Amino acid sequence: EKSLEEMRTAQNLDPQARATNIGLAQLLNVARRPDESVPFSRRVLELNPKDETAKLRLADSFEQLGNFAEAEKSVREILQEQENNMDAVAALSRILAKKNEKTKSLELLKKIAESKQAESFNYEMALVYIVFGENERAVGLLKKSAESGGFIKLFLKNDYNLDPLRQNAEFVKLHN
């Protein structure tokens, strides 16, 4: 909440600033408040309709809200411009998994796994395997992701996509 408060203060000082709007969108998604996140992503897109990060944050919000059609639309807009944008490929794979389009989702996972950036996408691939109920595989990928450090601990504690793992002993060890 303190981070949100500070980010809102910064956003009030410059309501058009891309960084603060994107930051607020991300924080609100992590805080499981996607309905509040949408306007901040849209504000960035009003100023720059091609902003990939804003489209991804918007897709995250719609995905959390269960509006998979809008989430998919936002991600596909990125892929029309850059078909090998692995952030968008990973998001689309997860969205398709949640839409029960397993074959298409797995094709995208394969594309990620075969890319030069595969090691950077262990977390995102784990999220897809969770949807498929392959929790042990997901935990293995999350362990690899945690070894790389960064903000992973924050996401392990807060990402709603990880809720099915909250009782898994190996997962619990990762974020404690």
Short mmCIF file of N, CA and C in Angstrom, two decimals:
data_model
loop_
_atom_site.label_atom_id
_atom_site.label_comp_id
_atom_site.label_asym_id
_atom_site.label_seq_id
_atom_site.Cartn_x
_atom_site.Cartn_y
_atom_site.Cartn_z
N GLU A 1 0.82 -1.20 0.00
CA GLU A 1 0.00 0.00 0.00
C GLU A 1 0.86 1.26 0.00
N LYS A 2 1.98 1.23 0.72
CA LYS A 2 2.85 2.40 0.76
C LYS A 2 3.41 2.69 -0.62
N SER A 3 3.79 1.66 -1.36
CA SER A 3 4.31 1.85 -2.72
C SER A 3 3.23 2.45 -3.62
N LEU A 4 2.02 1.98 -3.48
CA LEU A 4 0.92 2.54 -4.26
C LEU A 4 0.69 4.00 -3.94
N GLU A 5 0.74 4.32 -2.66
CA GLU A 5 0.55 5.70 -2.23
C GLU A 5 1.62 6.61 -2.81
N GLU A 6 2.86 6.17 -2.76
CA GLU A 6 3.97 6.96 -3.31
C GLU A 6 3.85 7.11 -4.82
N MET A 7 3.46 6.04 -5.49
CA MET A 7 3.31 6.09 -6.94
C MET A 7 2.16 7.02 -7.33
N ARG A 8 1.07 6.99 -6.55
CA ARG A 8 -0.06 7.90 -6.84
C ARG A 8 0.35 9.36 -6.65
N THR A 9 1.18 9.62 -5.65
CA THR A 9 1.67 10.99 -5.43
C THR A 9 2.48 11.44 -6.65
N ALA A 10 3.35 10.58 -7.13
CA ALA A 10 4.15 10.92 -8.31
C ALA A 10 3.25 11.11 -9.53
N GLN A 11 2.25 10.29 -9.67
CA GLN A 11 1.35 10.39 -10.81
C GLN A 11 0.54 11.67 -10.75
N ASN A 12 0.17 12.10 -9.56
CA ASN A 12 -0.57 13.36 -9.41
C ASN A 12 0.27 14.56 -9.82
N LEU A 13 1.59 14.47 -9.61
CA LEU A 13 2.48 15.56 -10.01
C LEU A 13 2.59 15.68 -11.52
N ASP A 14 2.53 14.55 -12.21
CA ASP A 14 2.60 14.55 -13.67
C ASP A 14 1.70 13.43 -14.20
N PRO A 15 0.41 13.73 -14.37
CA PRO A 15 -0.56 12.70 -14.75
C PRO A 15 -0.28 12.03 -16.10
N GLN A 16 0.53 12.66 -16.94
CA GLN A 16 0.82 12.09 -18.26
C GLN A 16 2.10 11.26 -18.30
N ALA A 17 2.84 11.24 -17.21
CA ALA A 17 4.14 10.55 -17.20
C ALA A 17 3.95 9.05 -17.42
N ARG A 18 4.62 8.55 -18.46
CA ARG A 18 4.51 7.14 -18.81
C ARG A 18 4.95 6.24 -17.66
N ALA A 19 6.11 6.52 -17.09
CA ALA A 19 6.68 5.64 -16.06
C ALA A 19 5.75 5.48 -14.86
N THR A 20 5.16 6.56 -14.40
CA THR A 20 4.30 6.45 -13.22
C THR A 20 2.98 5.75 -13.56
N ASN A 21 2.44 6.00 -14.74
CA ASN A 21 1.21 5.33 -15.13
C ASN A 21 1.43 3.82 -15.31
N ILE A 22 2.54 3.46 -15.95
CA ILE A 22 2.87 2.04 -16.10
C ILE A 22 3.13 1.42 -14.72
N GLY A 23 3.86 2.14 -13.88
CA GLY A 23 4.15 1.64 -12.54
C GLY A 23 2.89 1.41 -11.73
N LEU A 24 1.97 2.36 -11.80
CA LEU A 24 0.70 2.19 -11.07
C LEU A 24 -0.09 1.01 -11.62
N ALA A 25 -0.12 0.87 -12.93
CA ALA A 25 -0.83 -0.26 -13.53
C ALA A 25 -0.25 -1.58 -13.02
N GLN A 26 1.07 -1.68 -13.00
CA GLN A 26 1.73 -2.90 -12.54
C GLN A 26 1.44 -3.16 -11.06
N LEU A 27 1.62 -2.14 -10.24
CA LEU A 27 1.39 -2.30 -8.80
C LEU A 27 -0.05 -2.69 -8.49
N LEU A 28 -0.99 -2.08 -9.18
CA LEU A 28 -2.39 -2.41 -8.95
C LEU A 28 -2.71 -3.82 -9.40
N ASN A 29 -2.09 -4.27 -10.47
CA ASN A 29 -2.28 -5.67 -10.88
C ASN A 29 -1.72 -6.62 -9.83
N VAL A 30 -0.53 -6.32 -9.34
CA VAL A 30 0.09 -7.16 -8.31
C VAL A 30 -0.77 -7.15 -7.04
N ALA A 31 -1.38 -6.02 -6.74
CA ALA A 31 -2.23 -5.89 -5.56
C ALA A 31 -3.63 -6.48 -5.78
N ARG A 32 -3.82 -7.11 -6.94
CA ARG A 32 -5.08 -7.75 -7.28
C ARG A 32 -6.22 -6.75 -7.37
N ARG A 33 -5.90 -5.60 -7.95
CA ARG A 33 -6.90 -4.56 -8.16
C ARG A 33 -6.89 -4.16 -9.64
N PRO A 34 -7.15 -5.14 -10.52
CA PRO A 34 -7.02 -4.88 -11.96
C PRO A 34 -8.00 -3.85 -12.50
N ASP A 35 -9.18 -3.76 -11.90
CA ASP A 35 -10.15 -2.77 -12.36
C ASP A 35 -9.61 -1.35 -12.19
N GLU A 36 -8.80 -1.13 -11.16
CA GLU A 36 -8.19 0.18 -10.94
C GLU A 36 -6.99 0.40 -11.86
N SER A 37 -6.41 -0.68 -12.34
CA SER A 37 -5.21 -0.62 -13.17
C SER A 37 -5.51 -0.16 -14.60
N VAL A 38 -6.64 -0.58 -15.12
CA VAL A 38 -6.98 -0.35 -16.53
C VAL A 38 -6.83 1.12 -16.96
N PRO A 39 -7.36 2.09 -16.22
CA PRO A 39 -7.25 3.48 -16.68
C PRO A 39 -5.81 3.97 -16.84
N PHE A 40 -4.89 3.46 -16.04
CA PHE A 40 -3.50 3.92 -16.14
C PHE A 40 -2.84 3.38 -17.40
N SER A 41 -3.12 2.14 -17.75
CA SER A 41 -2.60 1.60 -19.01
C SER A 41 -3.22 2.33 -20.19
N ARG A 42 -4.51 2.59 -20.10
CA ARG A 42 -5.19 3.29 -21.21
C ARG A 42 -4.66 4.71 -21.38
N ARG A 43 -4.31 5.37 -20.29
CA ARG A 43 -3.77 6.72 -20.38
C ARG A 43 -2.46 6.72 -21.18
N VAL A 44 -1.61 5.74 -20.92
CA VAL A 44 -0.35 5.62 -21.66
C VAL A 44 -0.65 5.36 -23.14
N LEU A 45 -1.62 4.51 -23.41
CA LEU A 45 -1.94 4.18 -24.80
C LEU A 45 -2.58 5.35 -25.54
N GLU A 46 -3.24 6.24 -24.83
CA GLU A 46 -3.76 7.46 -25.46
C GLU A 46 -2.61 8.31 -25.99
N LEU A 47 -1.52 8.36 -25.24
CA LEU A 47 -0.36 9.15 -25.64
C LEU A 47 0.51 8.42 -26.66
N ASN A 48 0.57 7.10 -26.56
CA ASN A 48 1.37 6.30 -27.49
C ASN A 48 0.64 4.97 -27.73
N PRO A 49 -0.18 4.92 -28.77
CA PRO A 49 -0.98 3.72 -29.03
C PRO A 49 -0.16 2.44 -29.28
N LYS A 50 1.13 2.55 -29.50
CA LYS A 50 1.95 1.37 -29.77
C LYS A 50 2.76 0.92 -28.55
N ASP A 51 2.55 1.53 -27.41
CA ASP A 51 3.33 1.21 -26.22
C ASP A 51 3.08 -0.24 -25.80
N GLU A 52 4.10 -1.07 -25.98
CA GLU A 52 3.97 -2.50 -25.71
C GLU A 52 3.77 -2.80 -24.23
N THR A 53 4.48 -2.10 -23.38
CA THR A 53 4.35 -2.35 -21.95
C THR A 53 2.95 -2.03 -21.47
N ALA A 54 2.39 -0.93 -21.94
CA ALA A 54 1.02 -0.57 -21.56
C ALA A 54 0.04 -1.62 -22.05
N LYS A 55 0.26 -2.14 -23.26
CA LYS A 55 -0.63 -3.19 -23.78
C LYS A 55 -0.52 -4.46 -22.94
N LEU A 56 0.68 -4.78 -22.51
CA LEU A 56 0.86 -5.97 -21.65
C LEU A 56 0.21 -5.77 -20.29
N ARG A 57 0.35 -4.58 -19.68
CA ARG A 57 -0.29 -4.32 -18.40
C ARG A 57 -1.80 -4.37 -18.55
N LEU A 58 -2.31 -3.84 -19.66
CA LEU A 58 -3.75 -3.87 -19.92
C LEU A 58 -4.22 -5.33 -20.07
N ALA A 59 -3.44 -6.13 -20.79
CA ALA A 59 -3.77 -7.54 -20.94
C ALA A 59 -3.77 -8.24 -19.58
N ASP A 60 -2.79 -7.93 -18.74
CA ASP A 60 -2.75 -8.50 -17.39
C ASP A 60 -4.03 -8.16 -16.62
N SER A 61 -4.45 -6.91 -16.72
CA SER A 61 -5.66 -6.48 -16.02
C SER A 61 -6.88 -7.25 -16.51
N PHE A 62 -7.04 -7.29 -17.84
CA PHE A 62 -8.21 -7.99 -18.39
C PHE A 62 -8.17 -9.48 -18.06
N GLU A 63 -6.98 -10.06 -18.08
CA GLU A 63 -6.85 -11.47 -17.74
C GLU A 63 -7.30 -11.72 -16.31
N GLN A 64 -6.86 -10.87 -15.40
CA GLN A 64 -7.26 -11.01 -13.99
C GLN A 64 -8.76 -10.84 -13.82
N LEU A 65 -9.35 -9.98 -14.64
CA LEU A 65 -10.79 -9.74 -14.57
C LEU A 65 -11.59 -10.85 -15.26
N GLY A 66 -10.88 -11.78 -15.91
CA GLY A 66 -11.55 -12.87 -16.60
C GLY A 66 -12.03 -12.51 -17.99
N ASN A 67 -11.63 -11.34 -18.48
CA ASN A 67 -12.00 -10.91 -19.83
C ASN A 67 -10.89 -11.33 -20.79
N PHE A 68 -10.88 -12.62 -21.12
CA PHE A 68 -9.80 -13.17 -21.92
C PHE A 68 -9.80 -12.65 -23.35
N ALA A 69 -10.97 -12.31 -23.88
CA ALA A 69 -11.04 -11.78 -25.25
C ALA A 69 -10.29 -10.45 -25.35
N GLU A 70 -10.51 -9.57 -24.39
CA GLU A 70 -9.82 -8.27 -24.40
C GLU A 70 -8.33 -8.44 -24.11
N ALA A 71 -8.00 -9.36 -23.21
CA ALA A 71 -6.59 -9.62 -22.91
C ALA A 71 -5.88 -10.12 -24.17
N GLU A 72 -6.50 -11.06 -24.85
CA GLU A 72 -5.91 -11.61 -26.08
C GLU A 72 -5.77 -10.53 -27.15
N LYS A 73 -6.77 -9.71 -27.29
CA LYS A 73 -6.74 -8.63 -28.29
C LYS A 73 -5.54 -7.70 -28.05
N SER A 74 -5.34 -7.34 -26.81
CA SER A 74 -4.24 -6.44 -26.46
C SER A 74 -2.89 -7.06 -26.81
N VAL A 75 -2.72 -8.34 -26.51
CA VAL A 75 -1.45 -9.02 -26.78
C VAL A 75 -1.25 -9.23 -28.28
N ARG A 76 -2.32 -9.57 -28.97
CA ARG A 76 -2.19 -9.79 -30.42
C ARG A 76 -1.81 -8.50 -31.16
N GLU A 77 -2.21 -7.36 -30.63
CA GLU A 77 -1.79 -6.09 -31.24
C GLU A 77 -0.27 -5.96 -31.22
N ILE A 78 0.34 -6.39 -30.15
CA ILE A 78 1.81 -6.36 -30.05
C ILE A 78 2.40 -7.32 -31.07
N LEU A 79 1.85 -8.51 -31.15
CA LEU A 79 2.40 -9.54 -32.03
C LEU A 79 2.22 -9.21 -33.51
N GLN A 80 1.25 -8.37 -33.83
CA GLN A 80 1.10 -7.91 -35.22
C GLN A 80 2.31 -7.08 -35.64
N GLU A 81 2.84 -6.33 -34.71
CA GLU A 81 4.01 -5.49 -34.98
C GLU A 81 5.31 -6.26 -34.83
N GLN A 82 5.36 -7.14 -33.82
CA GLN A 82 6.59 -7.90 -33.49
C GLN A 82 6.21 -9.33 -33.15
N GLU A 83 6.23 -10.20 -34.13
CA GLU A 83 5.77 -11.57 -33.91
C GLU A 83 6.65 -12.37 -32.96
N ASN A 84 7.88 -11.90 -32.74
CA ASN A 84 8.80 -12.61 -31.85
C ASN A 84 9.00 -11.90 -30.52
N ASN A 85 8.06 -11.06 -30.14
CA ASN A 85 8.12 -10.41 -28.83
C ASN A 85 7.76 -11.48 -27.79
N MET A 86 8.77 -11.99 -27.10
CA MET A 86 8.56 -13.13 -26.20
C MET A 86 7.69 -12.78 -25.00
N ASP A 87 7.68 -11.53 -24.56
CA ASP A 87 6.77 -11.15 -23.49
C ASP A 87 5.32 -11.34 -23.94
N ALA A 88 5.04 -10.91 -25.16
CA ALA A 88 3.68 -11.06 -25.71
C ALA A 88 3.36 -12.52 -26.00
N VAL A 89 4.34 -13.27 -26.51
CA VAL A 89 4.13 -14.70 -26.77
C VAL A 89 3.79 -15.42 -25.46
N ALA A 90 4.53 -15.11 -24.39
CA ALA A 90 4.28 -15.74 -23.10
C ALA A 90 2.89 -15.37 -22.56
N ALA A 91 2.53 -14.11 -22.68
CA ALA A 91 1.21 -13.67 -22.21
C ALA A 91 0.10 -14.37 -23.00
N LEU A 92 0.28 -14.45 -24.31
CA LEU A 92 -0.74 -15.10 -25.14
C LEU A 92 -0.84 -16.58 -24.80
N SER A 93 0.27 -17.23 -24.56
CA SER A 93 0.25 -18.64 -24.18
C SER A 93 -0.57 -18.85 -22.91
N ARG A 94 -0.36 -17.99 -21.93
CA ARG A 94 -1.10 -18.10 -20.66
C ARG A 94 -2.59 -17.83 -20.87
N ILE A 95 -2.90 -16.81 -21.67
CA ILE A 95 -4.31 -16.47 -21.92
C ILE A 95 -5.01 -17.62 -22.65
N LEU A 96 -4.35 -18.17 -23.66
CA LEU A 96 -4.94 -19.29 -24.40
C LEU A 96 -5.13 -20.51 -23.49
N ALA A 97 -4.19 -20.73 -22.59
CA ALA A 97 -4.34 -21.84 -21.64
C ALA A 97 -5.59 -21.63 -20.80
N LYS A 98 -5.81 -20.42 -20.34
CA LYS A 98 -6.99 -20.12 -19.52
C LYS A 98 -8.29 -20.21 -20.33
N LYS A 99 -8.17 -20.08 -21.65
CA LYS A 99 -9.33 -20.24 -22.54
C LYS A 99 -9.50 -21.69 -22.97
N ASN A 100 -8.73 -22.59 -22.37
CA ASN A 100 -8.77 -24.02 -22.69
C ASN A 100 -8.34 -24.32 -24.13
N GLU A 101 -7.45 -23.50 -24.65
CA GLU A 101 -6.88 -23.73 -25.99
C GLU A 101 -5.46 -24.27 -25.79
N LYS A 102 -5.42 -25.50 -25.25
CA LYS A 102 -4.15 -26.09 -24.83
C LYS A 102 -3.16 -26.28 -25.97
N THR A 103 -3.61 -26.77 -27.11
CA THR A 103 -2.70 -27.03 -28.23
C THR A 103 -2.01 -25.74 -28.67
N LYS A 104 -2.78 -24.68 -28.85
CA LYS A 104 -2.21 -23.40 -29.27
C LYS A 104 -1.27 -22.85 -28.20
N SER A 105 -1.67 -22.99 -26.95
CA SER A 105 -0.85 -22.51 -25.84
C SER A 105 0.49 -23.24 -25.82
N LEU A 106 0.45 -24.56 -25.98
CA LEU A 106 1.69 -25.34 -25.96
C LEU A 106 2.59 -25.03 -27.15
N GLU A 107 2.00 -24.71 -28.30
CA GLU A 107 2.80 -24.31 -29.46
C GLU A 107 3.60 -23.04 -29.14
N LEU A 108 2.96 -22.12 -28.44
CA LEU A 108 3.64 -20.88 -28.06
C LEU A 108 4.72 -21.15 -27.01
N LEU A 109 4.43 -22.05 -26.07
CA LEU A 109 5.45 -22.41 -25.08
C LEU A 109 6.68 -23.01 -25.77
N LYS A 110 6.44 -23.82 -26.78
CA LYS A 110 7.55 -24.41 -27.53
C LYS A 110 8.38 -23.32 -28.20
N LYS A 111 7.70 -22.32 -28.74
CA LYS A 111 8.40 -21.19 -29.37
C LYS A 111 9.30 -20.49 -28.36
N ILE A 112 8.80 -20.31 -27.16
CA ILE A 112 9.60 -19.67 -26.10
C ILE A 112 10.79 -20.56 -25.73
N ALA A 113 10.50 -21.84 -25.51
CA ALA A 113 11.55 -22.78 -25.09
C ALA A 113 12.67 -22.89 -26.12
N GLU A 114 12.34 -22.71 -27.38
CA GLU A 114 13.34 -22.82 -28.45
C GLU A 114 14.03 -21.49 -28.74
N SER A 115 13.60 -20.43 -28.09
CA SER A 115 14.20 -19.11 -28.34
C SER A 115 15.49 -18.95 -27.55
N LYS A 116 16.27 -17.98 -27.93
CA LYS A 116 17.52 -17.66 -27.23
C LYS A 116 17.24 -17.10 -25.84
N GLN A 117 16.03 -16.64 -25.63
CA GLN A 117 15.65 -16.00 -24.37
C GLN A 117 14.97 -16.96 -23.39
N ALA A 118 14.94 -18.24 -23.71
CA ALA A 118 14.16 -19.22 -22.94
C ALA A 118 14.42 -19.14 -21.44
N GLU A 119 15.68 -19.04 -21.03
CA GLU A 119 16.00 -19.01 -19.59
C GLU A 119 15.38 -17.82 -18.88
N SER A 120 15.13 -16.76 -19.61
CA SER A 120 14.53 -15.56 -19.02
C SER A 120 13.02 -15.70 -18.83
N PHE A 121 12.45 -16.78 -19.35
CA PHE A 121 11.00 -16.93 -19.32
C PHE A 121 10.53 -18.13 -18.51
N ASN A 122 11.37 -18.60 -17.59
CA ASN A 122 10.97 -19.72 -16.75
C ASN A 122 9.72 -19.39 -15.94
N TYR A 123 9.65 -18.20 -15.39
CA TYR A 123 8.50 -17.79 -14.58
C TYR A 123 7.22 -17.83 -15.42
N GLU A 124 7.28 -17.20 -16.60
CA GLU A 124 6.11 -17.13 -17.46
C GLU A 124 5.66 -18.52 -17.93
N MET A 125 6.64 -19.38 -18.24
CA MET A 125 6.29 -20.74 -18.65
C MET A 125 5.64 -21.49 -17.48
N ALA A 126 6.13 -21.27 -16.27
CA ALA A 126 5.54 -21.91 -15.09
C ALA A 126 4.07 -21.54 -14.94
N LEU A 127 3.73 -20.31 -15.22
CA LEU A 127 2.34 -19.87 -15.08
C LEU A 127 1.41 -20.66 -16.00
N VAL A 128 1.90 -21.00 -17.18
CA VAL A 128 1.09 -21.79 -18.11
C VAL A 128 0.93 -23.22 -17.59
N TYR A 129 2.00 -23.79 -17.10
CA TYR A 129 1.91 -25.16 -16.59
C TYR A 129 0.99 -25.25 -15.37
N ILE A 130 0.90 -24.19 -14.60
CA ILE A 130 -0.05 -24.17 -13.48
C ILE A 130 -1.48 -24.30 -14.00
N VAL A 131 -1.79 -23.56 -15.06
CA VAL A 131 -3.14 -23.64 -15.64
C VAL A 131 -3.45 -25.07 -16.05
N PHE A 132 -2.46 -25.78 -16.58
CA PHE A 132 -2.65 -27.16 -17.02
C PHE A 132 -2.61 -28.16 -15.87
N GLY A 133 -2.37 -27.67 -14.66
CA GLY A 133 -2.32 -28.56 -13.50
C GLY A 133 -1.00 -29.30 -13.35
N GLU A 134 0.00 -28.90 -14.08
CA GLU A 134 1.32 -29.52 -14.00
C GLU A 134 2.16 -28.76 -12.96
N ASN A 135 1.74 -28.88 -11.71
CA ASN A 135 2.31 -28.07 -10.64
C ASN A 135 3.77 -28.37 -10.35
N GLU A 136 4.16 -29.63 -10.39
CA GLU A 136 5.57 -29.96 -10.10
C GLU A 136 6.49 -29.36 -11.16
N ARG A 137 6.05 -29.46 -12.40
CA ARG A 137 6.84 -28.85 -13.49
C ARG A 137 6.91 -27.33 -13.29
N ALA A 138 5.81 -26.74 -12.91
CA ALA A 138 5.77 -25.30 -12.67
C ALA A 138 6.72 -24.90 -11.54
N VAL A 139 6.70 -25.66 -10.46
CA VAL A 139 7.57 -25.35 -9.32
C VAL A 139 9.04 -25.45 -9.74
N GLY A 140 9.37 -26.43 -10.55
CA GLY A 140 10.74 -26.56 -11.05
C GLY A 140 11.18 -25.34 -11.83
N LEU A 141 10.30 -24.84 -12.67
CA LEU A 141 10.62 -23.63 -13.44
C LEU A 141 10.71 -22.40 -12.53
N LEU A 142 9.84 -22.34 -11.52
CA LEU A 142 9.89 -21.22 -10.59
C LEU A 142 11.19 -21.23 -9.78
N LYS A 143 11.68 -22.41 -9.45
CA LYS A 143 12.97 -22.51 -8.75
C LYS A 143 14.08 -21.92 -9.61
N LYS A 144 14.09 -22.29 -10.88
CA LYS A 144 15.09 -21.74 -11.80
C LYS A 144 14.98 -20.22 -11.88
N SER A 145 13.76 -19.75 -11.94
CA SER A 145 13.53 -18.31 -12.03
C SER A 145 14.01 -17.61 -10.75
N ALA A 146 13.74 -18.21 -9.60
CA ALA A 146 14.13 -17.61 -8.33
C ALA A 146 15.65 -17.52 -8.20
N GLU A 147 16.35 -18.46 -8.79
CA GLU A 147 17.81 -18.45 -8.74
C GLU A 147 18.40 -17.23 -9.44
N SER A 148 17.65 -16.66 -10.36
CA SER A 148 18.14 -15.48 -11.08
C SER A 148 17.96 -14.20 -10.28
N GLY A 149 17.19 -14.24 -9.20
CA GLY A 149 17.02 -13.08 -8.32
C GLY A 149 16.03 -12.07 -8.87
N GLY A 150 16.28 -10.81 -8.61
CA GLY A 150 15.39 -9.75 -9.07
C GLY A 150 14.15 -9.63 -8.19
N PHE A 151 13.06 -9.27 -8.82
CA PHE A 151 11.81 -9.02 -8.12
C PHE A 151 10.98 -10.29 -7.93
N ILE A 152 11.56 -11.42 -8.21
CA ILE A 152 10.82 -12.68 -8.20
C ILE A 152 10.12 -12.94 -6.86
N LYS A 153 10.76 -12.59 -5.75
CA LYS A 153 10.15 -12.85 -4.43
C LYS A 153 8.82 -12.10 -4.28
N LEU A 154 8.77 -10.87 -4.78
CA LEU A 154 7.54 -10.09 -4.73
C LEU A 154 6.43 -10.81 -5.50
N PHE A 155 6.76 -11.30 -6.67
CA PHE A 155 5.76 -11.99 -7.47
C PHE A 155 5.37 -13.32 -6.87
N LEU A 156 6.32 -14.04 -6.30
CA LEU A 156 6.00 -15.32 -5.68
C LEU A 156 4.98 -15.16 -4.56
N LYS A 157 5.07 -14.06 -3.85
CA LYS A 157 4.16 -13.83 -2.73
C LYS A 157 2.80 -13.30 -3.17
N ASN A 158 2.76 -12.60 -4.31
CA ASN A 158 1.55 -11.86 -4.65
C ASN A 158 0.83 -12.26 -5.94
N ASP A 159 1.49 -12.92 -6.85
CA ASP A 159 0.88 -13.21 -8.15
C ASP A 159 -0.29 -14.17 -7.98
N TYR A 160 -1.47 -13.71 -8.37
CA TYR A 160 -2.67 -14.53 -8.24
C TYR A 160 -2.57 -15.81 -9.06
N ASN A 161 -1.78 -15.80 -10.13
CA ASN A 161 -1.62 -17.00 -10.95
C ASN A 161 -0.98 -18.16 -10.17
N LEU A 162 -0.30 -17.82 -9.09
CA LEU A 162 0.38 -18.83 -8.29
C LEU A 162 -0.48 -19.39 -7.16
N ASP A 163 -1.69 -18.92 -7.02
CA ASP A 163 -2.56 -19.38 -5.93
C ASP A 163 -2.72 -20.90 -5.88
N PRO A 164 -2.80 -21.59 -7.02
CA PRO A 164 -2.93 -23.06 -6.92
C PRO A 164 -1.73 -23.75 -6.27
N LEU A 165 -0.61 -23.04 -6.14
CA LEU A 165 0.59 -23.63 -5.54
C LEU A 165 0.78 -23.26 -4.08
N ARG A 166 -0.06 -22.44 -3.53
CA ARG A 166 0.17 -21.90 -2.18
C ARG A 166 0.32 -22.99 -1.11
N GLN A 167 -0.24 -24.16 -1.31
CA GLN A 167 -0.13 -25.25 -0.33
C GLN A 167 0.98 -26.24 -0.68
N ASN A 168 1.64 -26.03 -1.81
CA ASN A 168 2.71 -26.93 -2.25
C ASN A 168 3.97 -26.65 -1.43
N ALA A 169 4.48 -27.68 -0.74
CA ALA A 169 5.62 -27.51 0.17
C ALA A 169 6.85 -26.94 -0.52
N GLU A 170 7.14 -27.42 -1.72
CA GLU A 170 8.32 -26.92 -2.46
C GLU A 170 8.15 -25.46 -2.85
N PHE A 171 6.92 -25.09 -3.21
CA PHE A 171 6.66 -23.70 -3.55
C PHE A 171 6.80 -22.81 -2.31
N VAL A 172 6.27 -23.26 -1.21
CA VAL A 172 6.33 -22.47 0.04
C VAL A 172 7.80 -22.19 0.39
N LYS A 173 8.69 -23.14 0.20
CA LYS A 173 10.11 -22.94 0.48
C LYS A 173 10.71 -21.83 -0.39
N LEU A 174 10.18 -21.67 -1.58
CA LEU A 174 10.73 -20.68 -2.51
C LEU A 174 10.58 -19.24 -2.00
N HIS A 175 9.47 -18.97 -1.38
CA HIS A 175 9.24 -17.56 -1.01
C HIS A 175 9.30 -17.29 0.48
N ASN A 176 9.78 -18.23 1.24
CA ASN A 176 9.98 -17.97 2.68
C ASN A 176 11.44 -17.77 3.00
#
